[in-house]
XYZ file of C-alpha atoms in Angstrom:
503
model
C 6.430 -52.268 19.370
C 8.776 -49.417 18.746
C 12.161 -50.356 19.739
C 14.857 -48.279 21.559
C 16.735 -47.150 18.508
C 14.214 -47.546 16.518
C 12.216 -44.714 18.458
C 16.230 -42.419 18.901
C 16.229 -42.418 15.234
C 12.718 -40.954 15.189
C 13.076 -38.623 17.331
C 16.226 -37.328 15.726
C 14.021 -36.996 12.649
C 12.075 -34.841 14.399
C 13.920 -32.220 15.528
C 15.719 -31.785 12.264
C 12.352 -30.220 11.152
C 11.853 -28.140 13.983
C 12.918 -24.689 14.228
C 12.094 -22.982 17.487
C 12.660 -19.844 18.861
C 14.607 -19.425 22.417
C 14.450 -16.637 25.176
C 17.466 -14.116 25.723
C 21.086 -13.586 24.498
C 23.323 -15.818 25.059
C 22.637 -19.947 23.760
C 20.362 -21.488 27.354
C 21.673 -25.007 27.558
C 19.116 -26.457 26.939
C 18.864 -25.034 22.202
C 23.239 -26.803 23.686
C 21.412 -29.960 24.061
C 19.214 -30.100 21.295
C 21.526 -29.673 19.043
C 23.875 -31.456 19.688
C 21.130 -34.142 19.731
C 20.017 -32.984 16.251
C 18.230 -29.773 15.710
C 19.283 -28.689 12.448
C 17.699 -24.827 12.467
C 16.822 -22.609 15.797
C 15.299 -18.954 15.194
C 16.111 -15.827 16.343
C 13.859 -12.890 17.249
C 13.636 -9.484 19.399
C 13.990 -10.050 22.184
C 17.868 -12.260 20.996
C 19.154 -9.254 19.936
C 21.458 -6.062 21.324
C 23.904 -5.539 19.451
C 25.870 -6.792 16.390
C 28.513 -8.083 17.800
C 26.560 -9.390 20.249
C 24.363 -11.557 17.775
C 27.684 -13.007 15.669
C 28.760 -14.569 19.156
C 25.420 -15.731 20.426
C 25.322 -18.001 16.146
C 29.510 -18.904 16.988
C 28.255 -20.301 20.298
C 25.166 -21.811 17.569
C 27.090 -22.805 15.560
C 30.021 -24.092 17.718
C 26.942 -27.336 18.206
C 26.882 -27.566 14.332
C 28.763 -25.434 11.506
C 25.877 -26.031 9.480
C 23.002 -24.711 11.815
C 20.124 -22.972 10.093
C 19.237 -19.860 11.553
C 15.854 -18.275 10.968
C 15.172 -14.276 11.168
C 12.166 -12.354 10.420
C 13.495 -9.529 9.460
C 11.463 -7.454 7.145
C 13.530 -4.485 6.834
C 10.379 -2.389 6.971
C 7.660 -2.473 9.760
C 8.354 -5.885 11.124
C 12.211 -5.838 12.123
C 14.005 -7.586 14.671
C 18.069 -6.644 14.091
C 16.581 -3.678 14.987
C 13.095 -3.211 16.776
C 14.671 -0.632 19.609
C 15.303 2.169 17.138
C 13.163 0.821 13.931
C 14.839 0.481 10.628
C 16.708 1.971 8.778
C 15.199 0.659 5.760
C 11.830 1.062 4.340
C 9.790 -1.374 3.909
C 8.231 -3.386 0.402
C 4.908 -0.484 0.126
C 7.396 1.957 0.172
C 10.089 0.027 -2.179
C 7.050 -0.921 -4.282
C 5.530 3.381 -4.495
C 9.068 4.112 -6.025
C 9.018 0.941 -8.034
C 12.877 0.901 -8.379
C 13.516 -2.592 -8.521
C 17.512 -1.892 -9.312
C 16.770 -0.247 -5.745
C 15.085 -3.135 -4.256
C 17.717 -5.341 -5.640
C 20.073 -2.887 -3.781
C 18.571 -2.926 -0.781
C 17.724 -6.716 -0.109
C 21.062 -6.908 -0.709
C 23.028 -4.583 2.084
C 20.445 -6.294 4.140
C 21.440 -9.126 3.424
C 24.762 -8.484 4.134
C 24.560 -7.308 7.077
C 22.638 -10.794 8.211
C 25.160 -12.917 7.262
C 27.703 -10.839 9.144
C 25.541 -11.648 11.710
C 25.629 -15.402 11.074
C 21.659 -16.014 9.510
C 21.067 -18.287 7.484
C 17.719 -18.120 5.930
C 15.189 -14.572 6.107
C 11.535 -15.228 6.259
C 11.067 -12.220 3.542
C 10.226 -11.168 1.727
C 5.906 -11.008 2.537
C 5.077 -12.134 -1.587
C 1.732 -11.421 -0.304
C -0.436 -9.073 -2.834
C -2.365 -6.181 -0.273
C -5.446 -6.073 -2.085
C -7.996 -6.485 0.912
C -7.078 -2.584 1.849
C -8.909 -3.748 5.374
C -6.733 -6.298 5.967
C -5.447 -5.926 9.365
C -1.945 -8.291 8.912
C -0.273 -7.544 5.915
C -0.775 -4.163 4.667
C 2.598 -2.319 4.317
C 4.148 -5.079 4.593
C 2.877 -6.180 0.799
C 4.987 -4.080 -2.094
C 2.003 -2.941 -3.198
C -1.936 -3.856 -4.879
C -1.285 -4.934 -7.638
C 0.618 -8.199 -8.503
C 2.053 -6.616 -11.441
C 4.409 -4.671 -8.979
C 4.701 -7.124 -5.858
C 6.017 -9.752 -8.281
C 8.194 -7.700 -9.955
C 9.781 -6.358 -6.705
C 9.675 -9.681 -4.766
C 11.859 -11.502 -7.429
C 14.322 -7.841 -6.878
C 14.250 -8.312 -3.258
C 14.734 -12.575 -3.576
C 18.209 -11.314 -6.118
C 18.982 -8.634 -3.912
C 19.413 -10.835 -0.083
C 20.312 -14.415 -1.500
C 22.988 -12.464 -3.585
C 25.019 -12.153 -0.340
C 24.448 -15.806 -0.115
C 21.629 -15.052 3.261
C 17.847 -17.805 1.379
C 14.937 -15.683 1.259
C 11.861 -16.807 1.797
C 8.808 -16.242 -0.538
C 5.108 -15.837 2.169
C 2.857 -16.523 2.700
C 1.900 -18.858 0.563
C -0.512 -18.829 -1.588
C -1.568 -15.557 -0.104
C -2.301 -13.969 2.594
C -2.903 -10.128 0.902
C -7.701 -10.666 0.770
C -8.192 -11.659 3.768
C -9.733 -9.755 6.890
C -9.078 -11.771 9.970
C -5.696 -11.687 11.668
C -4.214 -14.927 11.940
C -2.148 -14.395 14.930
C -6.070 -15.219 16.635
C -8.508 -16.537 14.195
C -8.474 -17.835 10.687
C -8.935 -15.960 7.869
C -10.683 -17.481 4.519
C -9.551 -16.514 0.955
C -12.646 -17.142 -0.401
C -11.907 -16.333 -4.201
C -11.825 -19.522 -7.375
C -8.924 -20.878 -8.520
C -8.922 -18.929 -10.962
C -8.871 -15.322 -9.565
C -6.113 -16.789 -7.381
C -3.969 -17.817 -10.296
C -4.429 -14.232 -11.635
C -4.008 -12.231 -8.310
C -1.768 -14.036 -5.893
C -0.220 -16.544 -7.096
C 1.833 -14.670 -9.810
C 4.101 -12.819 -6.854
C 4.617 -16.731 -5.658
C 5.780 -17.965 -9.849
C 8.388 -14.676 -9.516
C 10.035 -16.253 -5.892
C 10.606 -19.301 -8.280
C 12.070 -17.928 -10.613
C 14.341 -15.539 -8.829
C 15.607 -18.906 -7.480
C 13.997 -18.242 -4.007
C 15.149 -20.789 -1.676
C 12.407 -21.433 0.866
C 8.856 -20.807 1.448
C 6.409 -19.576 3.908
C 3.183 -21.224 4.255
C 0.032 -19.007 5.160
C -2.573 -19.989 8.215
C -5.386 -19.642 5.620
C -8.338 -21.229 4.382
C -8.533 -21.637 -0.020
C -11.488 -23.460 -0.390
C -10.869 -23.347 -3.769
C -8.177 -25.968 -3.327
C -9.360 -27.401 0.407
C -12.695 -26.447 2.386
C -11.322 -28.229 5.509
C -7.898 -27.373 6.383
C -5.147 -24.252 6.111
C -3.307 -24.092 3.682
C -0.417 -25.125 6.318
C -1.956 -27.985 6.669
C -3.042 -29.179 3.328
C -1.780 -30.877 1.059
C -3.752 -30.504 -1.325
C -1.528 -26.985 -1.522
C 1.176 -27.466 0.161
C 2.048 -30.634 -2.355
C -0.037 -29.863 -5.533
C -0.087 -27.151 -5.642
C 3.092 -25.269 -4.399
C 5.005 -28.862 -5.337
C 3.656 -30.430 -8.011
C 1.842 -27.086 -10.163
C 4.469 -24.629 -9.745
C 6.979 -26.444 -9.551
C 9.102 -25.597 -5.974
C 11.635 -27.802 -5.041
C 13.476 -25.746 -1.998
C 12.066 -26.616 1.669
C 8.784 -25.335 2.621
C 8.297 -23.885 6.107
C 4.916 -23.125 7.575
C 4.518 -19.966 9.741
C 4.625 -19.979 13.879
C 3.091 -23.371 14.436
C 1.096 -21.526 17.653
C -0.301 -18.658 16.075
C -4.728 -19.225 16.965
C -5.364 -19.752 13.022
C -4.265 -23.638 13.776
C -3.497 -24.112 17.099
C -6.432 -23.093 18.145
C -8.072 -26.042 16.564
C -5.410 -28.939 16.619
C -3.099 -27.866 19.149
C 0.492 -27.490 19.160
C 1.441 -30.948 18.469
C -1.458 -31.321 16.622
C -0.883 -28.386 13.517
C 2.838 -29.480 13.059
C 2.079 -33.419 11.881
C -0.604 -32.841 10.366
C 1.912 -29.468 8.678
C 4.594 -32.235 8.334
C 2.119 -34.850 6.581
C 0.432 -31.987 4.055
C 3.963 -32.087 2.932
C 6.185 -28.989 5.032
C 9.371 -29.335 5.677
C 10.576 -27.634 8.346
C 8.264 -25.460 11.644
C 8.689 -22.440 12.763
C 7.039 -21.969 15.758
C 8.679 -19.884 19.125
C 7.290 -16.306 18.955
C 5.387 -16.713 21.606
C 6.445 -20.124 22.922
C 10.073 -20.073 23.308
C 10.244 -23.203 26.431
C 12.256 -26.002 26.319
C 8.655 -27.998 27.277
C 7.337 -26.637 24.256
C 9.928 -28.350 21.781
C 10.134 -31.299 23.404
C 6.850 -31.387 23.014
C 7.316 -31.139 19.403
C 9.441 -34.138 19.429
C 6.970 -36.255 20.449
C 4.055 -35.200 18.610
C 5.963 -36.239 15.694
C 7.867 -38.939 16.476
C 4.461 -40.476 18.022
C 2.528 -39.984 14.924
C 4.857 -41.604 13.225
C 4.642 -44.818 15.047
C 0.631 -44.406 15.586
C -0.119 -43.898 11.453
C -0.871 -40.269 12.128
C 2.538 -39.358 9.966
C 4.297 -41.471 7.422
C 8.388 -41.965 8.642
C 9.012 -41.739 4.831
C 7.841 -37.954 5.122
C 9.319 -37.125 8.231
C 12.228 -38.369 6.426
C 11.968 -36.744 3.174
C 11.215 -33.332 5.240
C 14.358 -33.820 7.364
C 16.406 -35.021 4.208
C 15.504 -31.759 2.768
C 16.459 -29.668 5.912
C 20.165 -30.800 5.626
C 20.528 -30.428 2.100
C 19.409 -26.938 2.813
C 21.773 -26.532 5.714
C 24.707 -26.841 3.433
C 23.660 -24.471 1.422
C 25.718 -21.059 2.849
C 28.492 -22.525 4.353
C 31.439 -22.296 1.261
C 30.760 -19.207 0.675
C 32.379 -16.003 2.329
C 32.321 -14.566 5.019
C 30.914 -10.974 5.268
C 32.258 -8.498 8.451
C 30.555 -5.286 8.903
C 32.619 -3.224 6.711
C 30.491 -5.073 4.291
C 27.233 -3.450 4.577
C 26.476 -0.082 5.095
C 24.410 0.942 8.502
C 22.190 2.746 6.318
C 23.057 5.250 3.201
C 20.793 2.868 0.630
C 18.020 2.819 3.387
C 17.303 6.674 3.980
C 17.836 7.217 0.590
C 15.243 5.142 -0.413
C 13.041 5.906 2.263
C 13.184 10.079 0.809
C 12.039 8.898 -2.595
C 8.417 6.981 -1.140
C 7.896 10.410 -0.066
C 4.289 11.776 -1.483
C 3.201 15.102 -0.784
C -0.665 16.439 -1.655
C -2.053 19.561 -0.938
C -1.327 22.648 -0.049
C 1.947 21.788 0.836
C 3.636 24.881 -0.910
C 1.495 27.084 1.190
C 2.599 25.907 5.306
C 6.405 24.022 4.037
C 9.115 23.931 5.257
C 8.371 24.956 8.632
C 9.586 27.375 10.095
C 8.142 27.712 13.710
C 8.414 24.298 16.570
C 5.469 22.285 15.181
C 3.222 20.656 18.290
C 3.318 17.330 16.700
C 0.080 14.697 18.350
C 0.805 10.572 16.765
C -2.187 8.636 17.301
C -0.991 5.608 18.232
C -3.051 2.217 16.243
C -2.462 -1.112 18.139
C -0.431 -3.234 16.209
C -1.089 -7.295 15.598
C 2.407 -9.339 17.080
C 3.611 -9.192 13.440
C 5.196 -5.608 13.722
C 5.183 -5.844 17.263
C 4.882 -3.235 20.204
C 8.272 -2.221 21.077
C 9.851 -1.132 17.750
C 8.889 2.871 17.599
C 7.802 4.824 15.413
C 6.635 8.248 14.501
C 8.131 12.233 13.189
C 8.758 13.531 16.480
C 11.615 12.715 17.187
C 13.860 13.406 14.200
C 11.602 16.918 13.696
C 12.382 17.370 17.262
C 16.598 16.554 16.179
C 15.349 19.389 13.075
C 13.229 22.429 15.164
C 14.884 22.619 18.481
C 11.422 23.643 21.007
C 9.566 21.038 18.304
C 6.844 19.407 21.657
C 4.697 16.094 21.685
C 2.311 14.310 22.745
C 1.106 10.065 21.952
C -2.541 9.566 21.526
C -3.819 5.434 21.456
C -7.652 4.890 21.282
C -7.839 4.392 24.974
C -6.997 7.763 26.156
C -10.427 8.710 24.174
C -12.949 8.021 26.401
C -13.683 11.728 25.637
C -12.533 12.246 22.203
C -13.182 16.081 21.868
C -11.696 16.610 25.428
C -8.497 14.765 25.270
C -7.898 16.206 21.858
C -8.508 19.694 23.012
C -6.143 18.850 26.249
C -3.643 16.604 23.828
C -3.652 18.506 20.982
C -5.084 21.963 20.373
C -4.054 23.687 23.337
C -0.520 23.215 23.047
C -1.092 23.411 19.369
C -2.553 27.401 20.066
C -0.112 30.050 18.205
C 1.849 27.093 16.724
C 2.265 24.585 13.483
C -0.018 21.401 14.086
C 1.117 18.571 13.000
C -0.772 15.215 13.063
C 0.661 11.460 12.242
C -1.296 8.875 11.432
C -0.792 5.384 10.775
C -3.509 3.314 8.988
C -6.259 6.012 9.677
C -8.767 4.959 6.934
C -8.268 1.234 8.988
C -8.826 2.864 12.797
C -12.183 4.432 12.974
C -11.404 5.934 16.309
C -7.962 7.515 14.019
C -10.409 8.475 11.361
C -12.863 10.817 13.502
C -10.482 12.588 15.999
C -8.035 13.899 12.825
C -11.385 14.459 11.474
C -11.653 17.020 14.596
C -8.379 18.049 14.340
C -8.987 20.069 10.996
C -12.352 20.737 11.520
C -10.349 22.305 14.744
C -6.937 23.249 12.534
C -7.650 23.214 8.478
C -4.145 23.918 8.963
C -2.888 21.317 10.569
C -0.131 19.139 8.078
C -0.924 15.402 8.590
C 1.673 13.026 7.708
C -0.413 9.086 7.497
C 2.703 6.644 8.153
C 0.766 3.174 6.754
C -0.949 2.465 3.760
C -1.832 5.772 1.848
C -6.176 5.609 1.628
C -7.904 8.517 0.495
C -6.896 12.872 -0.207
C -7.763 15.203 2.226
C -8.909 17.943 -0.069
C -7.715 21.161 0.541
C -5.129 19.363 3.682
C -1.678 19.135 3.497
C -0.441 15.794 4.038
C 2.644 13.328 3.240
C 2.987 10.150 2.446
C 5.562 8.206 3.309
C 4.394 4.738 3.009
C 5.628 2.544 5.402
C 6.796 3.749 9.626
C 9.842 2.618 9.598
C 12.998 5.018 11.153
C 13.949 5.889 8.065
C 10.716 6.662 7.014
C 10.076 9.064 10.091
C 14.137 10.366 8.968
C 12.462 11.448 5.174
C 9.224 12.827 6.699
C 10.768 15.148 9.217
C 12.740 15.922 5.992
C 10.860 17.342 4.448
C 8.779 19.080 7.311
C 11.645 21.155 7.845
C 13.227 21.463 4.532
C 16.360 19.541 4.607
C 14.662 17.429 1.805
């Protein structure tokens, strides 16, 4: 029989390990009540953000309930952005930084981001992605990775962490033990990393070792099955991976945060509550939730699930208390550091400069650039994954139109091509008669419909200029190509500058 006092204590411990999201640009009453009752963390998403000033007010109100509240965000400063989701990131993403391969630049970009995040009240950033994108068909990582080779990813992971944490914002290396060699999106299913331990040690673990060497404060687990270590449980729910590998073998002593616990890879099998209990039992210290399930009822469900699991014997009270203690210790890390103000970060100068350095040209570029006449721009738009989100603007047409007035554009999606030739003729070739044609793609090598549409356009207009804003793929012979290595706003501006002759 559990006493009322003991039950209250258990629920307090459970609140300490949750990192829930919420809806709205002001603090909901239920979140404030939960913080007053012991909730130690919250996480912000793009739905919570309008302006830096508004976010600073929001975080100030949240911390009025607890000055040491952990306020987290999933801000990779690339294709995955929350603070600039309405406009696109003014910084290039990881793949662009890895392409430049200047660790001082990577550190400077991350430090600039850290100053901005600290100025708006964020203390933990779920970044960087330390995954090596060794599978070109990976649907979830791609340009979020620093590259396809472990050595490149390792040195830039360390640099990014040093830069961010120099500003007083904790970094969180993800997605342990490495999400780069999979072919399934863990939002929807369970990916399998089917490599042996030797391969994993050579391919996936070096960036995490580099993260630990750089003093990373947090590590996020990945929702993927790694049979070499645990043939039954995803990494987030596996004590063999979170405790034996990460804690004992690699020596990590910071906090372990789960990837969003409502993702299909774990929630479809165990339910949100069951997955949370298993994650904490396995060695996770904080449970991220609320990207999709951001209601008060979900937070209460998880508090109940964790507390009840202790009562039923499914979760050791000592493990829950250890996780809560580690989170509370982490919460005090940045409270004593000096405040950062908006004037301390450069509002894009470093980011745009880095995006320009990441541009690569191929083919008959010199014969067609710079453009003299305003072009017609066709942007082939893929379906993005939930990590990137649907709302973040990307492309070249808008910044190019600012430099070449009269530029016209159209966006074409897979569903638009019920009759591919007819649709492309109407949207792309006819408006481009007598004008330059610029076709913008994003991971064309991963989307067969996009590759087919591009091939049709090139056959009809061999003088087409192709801008690839995803993974570069194989260069097209005798075609003028611009590779941006990411689809951020900064990358789009850099490509537009090349097209207009301003770079």
